[in-house]
PDB file of C-alpha atoms in Angstrom:
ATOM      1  CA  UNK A 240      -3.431  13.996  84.392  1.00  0.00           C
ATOM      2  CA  UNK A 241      -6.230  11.315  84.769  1.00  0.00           C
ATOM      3  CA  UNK A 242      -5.765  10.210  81.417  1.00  0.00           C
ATOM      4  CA  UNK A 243      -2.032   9.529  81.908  1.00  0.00           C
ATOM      5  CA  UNK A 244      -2.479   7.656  85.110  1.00  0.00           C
ATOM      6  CA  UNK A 245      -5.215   5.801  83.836  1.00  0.00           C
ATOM      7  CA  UNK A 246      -3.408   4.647  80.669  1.00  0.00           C
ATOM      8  CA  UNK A 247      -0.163   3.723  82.844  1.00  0.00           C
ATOM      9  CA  UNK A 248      -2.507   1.765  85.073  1.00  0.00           C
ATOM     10  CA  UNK A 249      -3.337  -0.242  82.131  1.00  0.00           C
ATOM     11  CA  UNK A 250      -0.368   0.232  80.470  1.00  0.00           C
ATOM     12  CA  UNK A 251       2.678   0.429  82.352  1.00  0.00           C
ATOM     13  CA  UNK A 252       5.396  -0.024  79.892  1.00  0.00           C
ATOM     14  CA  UNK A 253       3.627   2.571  77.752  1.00  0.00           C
ATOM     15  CA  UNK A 254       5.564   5.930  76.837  1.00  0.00           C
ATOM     16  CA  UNK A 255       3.508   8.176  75.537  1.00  0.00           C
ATOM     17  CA  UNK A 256       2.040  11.968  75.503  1.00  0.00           C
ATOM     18  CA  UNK A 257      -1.259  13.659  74.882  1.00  0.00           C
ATOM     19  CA  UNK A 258      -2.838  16.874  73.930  1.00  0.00           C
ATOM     20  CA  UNK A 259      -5.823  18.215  76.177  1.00  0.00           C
ATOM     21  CA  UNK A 260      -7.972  15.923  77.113  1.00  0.00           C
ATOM     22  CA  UNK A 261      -8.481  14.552  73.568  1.00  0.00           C
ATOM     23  CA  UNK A 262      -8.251  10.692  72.957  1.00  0.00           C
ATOM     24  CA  UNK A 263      -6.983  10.915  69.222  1.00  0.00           C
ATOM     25  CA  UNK A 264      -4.113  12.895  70.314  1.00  0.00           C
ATOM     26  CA  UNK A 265      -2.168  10.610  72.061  1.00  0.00           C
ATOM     27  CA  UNK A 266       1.274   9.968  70.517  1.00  0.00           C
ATOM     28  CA  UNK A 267       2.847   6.833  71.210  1.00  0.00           C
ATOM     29  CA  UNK A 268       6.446   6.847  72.035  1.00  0.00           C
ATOM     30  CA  UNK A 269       6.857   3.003  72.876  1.00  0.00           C
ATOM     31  CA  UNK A 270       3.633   1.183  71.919  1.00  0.00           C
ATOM     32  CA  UNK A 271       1.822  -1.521  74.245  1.00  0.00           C
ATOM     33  CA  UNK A 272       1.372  -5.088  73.091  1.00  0.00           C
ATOM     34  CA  UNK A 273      -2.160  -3.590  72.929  1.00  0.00           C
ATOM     35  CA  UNK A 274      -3.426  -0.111  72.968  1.00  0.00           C
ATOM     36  CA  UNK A 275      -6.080   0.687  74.843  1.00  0.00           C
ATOM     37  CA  UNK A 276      -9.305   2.374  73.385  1.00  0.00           C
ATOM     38  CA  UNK A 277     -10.949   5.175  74.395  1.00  0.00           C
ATOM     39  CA  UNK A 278     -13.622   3.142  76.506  1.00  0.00           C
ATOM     40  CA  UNK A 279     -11.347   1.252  77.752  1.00  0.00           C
ATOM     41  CA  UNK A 280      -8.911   4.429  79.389  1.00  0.00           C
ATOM     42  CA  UNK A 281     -12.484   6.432  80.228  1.00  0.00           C
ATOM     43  CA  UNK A 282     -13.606   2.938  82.573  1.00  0.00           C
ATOM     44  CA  UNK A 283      -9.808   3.119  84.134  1.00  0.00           C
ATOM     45  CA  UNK A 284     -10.386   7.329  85.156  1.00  0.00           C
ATOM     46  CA  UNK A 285     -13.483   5.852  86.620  1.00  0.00           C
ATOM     47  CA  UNK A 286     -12.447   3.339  88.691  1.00  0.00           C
ATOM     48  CA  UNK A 287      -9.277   5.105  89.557  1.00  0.00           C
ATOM     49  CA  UNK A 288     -11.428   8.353  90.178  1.00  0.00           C
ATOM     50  CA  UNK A 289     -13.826   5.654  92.860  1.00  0.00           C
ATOM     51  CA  UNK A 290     -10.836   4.152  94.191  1.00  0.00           C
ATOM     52  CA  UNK A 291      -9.392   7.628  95.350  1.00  0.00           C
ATOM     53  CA  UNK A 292     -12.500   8.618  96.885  1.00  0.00           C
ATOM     54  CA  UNK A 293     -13.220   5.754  98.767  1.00  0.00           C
ATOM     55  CA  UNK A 294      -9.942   6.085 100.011  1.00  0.00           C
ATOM     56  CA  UNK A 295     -10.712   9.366 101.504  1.00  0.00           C
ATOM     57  CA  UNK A 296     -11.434   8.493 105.149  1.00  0.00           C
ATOM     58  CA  UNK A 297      -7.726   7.076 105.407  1.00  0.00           C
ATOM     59  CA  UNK A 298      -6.053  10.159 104.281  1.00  0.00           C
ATOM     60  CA  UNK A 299      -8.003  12.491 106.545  1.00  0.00           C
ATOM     61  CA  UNK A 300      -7.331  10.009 109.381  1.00  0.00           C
ATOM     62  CA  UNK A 301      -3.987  10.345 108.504  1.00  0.00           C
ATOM     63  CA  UNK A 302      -3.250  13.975 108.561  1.00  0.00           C
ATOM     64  CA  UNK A 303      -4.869  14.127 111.879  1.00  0.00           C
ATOM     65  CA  UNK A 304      -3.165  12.365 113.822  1.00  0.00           C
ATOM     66  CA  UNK A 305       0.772  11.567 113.906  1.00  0.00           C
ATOM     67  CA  UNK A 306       2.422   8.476 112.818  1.00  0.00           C
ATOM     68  CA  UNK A 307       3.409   5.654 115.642  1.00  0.00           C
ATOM     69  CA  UNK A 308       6.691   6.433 114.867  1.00  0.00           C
ATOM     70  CA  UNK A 309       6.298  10.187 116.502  1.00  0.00           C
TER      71      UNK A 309
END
């Protein structure tokens, strides 16, 4: 699941599937002016991966307490 949301993050016109978690079995259903290589997708997980975490704070803040709304 990383790999797909990384690859839609840097492609998100991109249709496409994969098999496992191997990069040379991605089939590309609509191809993106430039496919992205295997570096490239494993740097998105990363930073995606960082970004979630750092978020982490917000979403326990979150489920503690209700919305202003309530």
């Amino acid at each position: 699941m990383k790999i797909a949301k990384a690859i839609k993050s840097l492609c998100p016109d991109a249709e496409f599937s994969y098999i496992n978690n191997d990069y040379s079995t991605i089939v590309w259903y609509v191809k993106p002016a430039e496919i992205p290589t295997e570096a490239e997708i494993t740097a998105e997980v990363t930073r995606l991966q960082a970004e979630y975490d750092n978020k982490e704070y917000q979403r326990q803040r979150a489920a503690a307490y209700p919305s202003i709304a309530d």
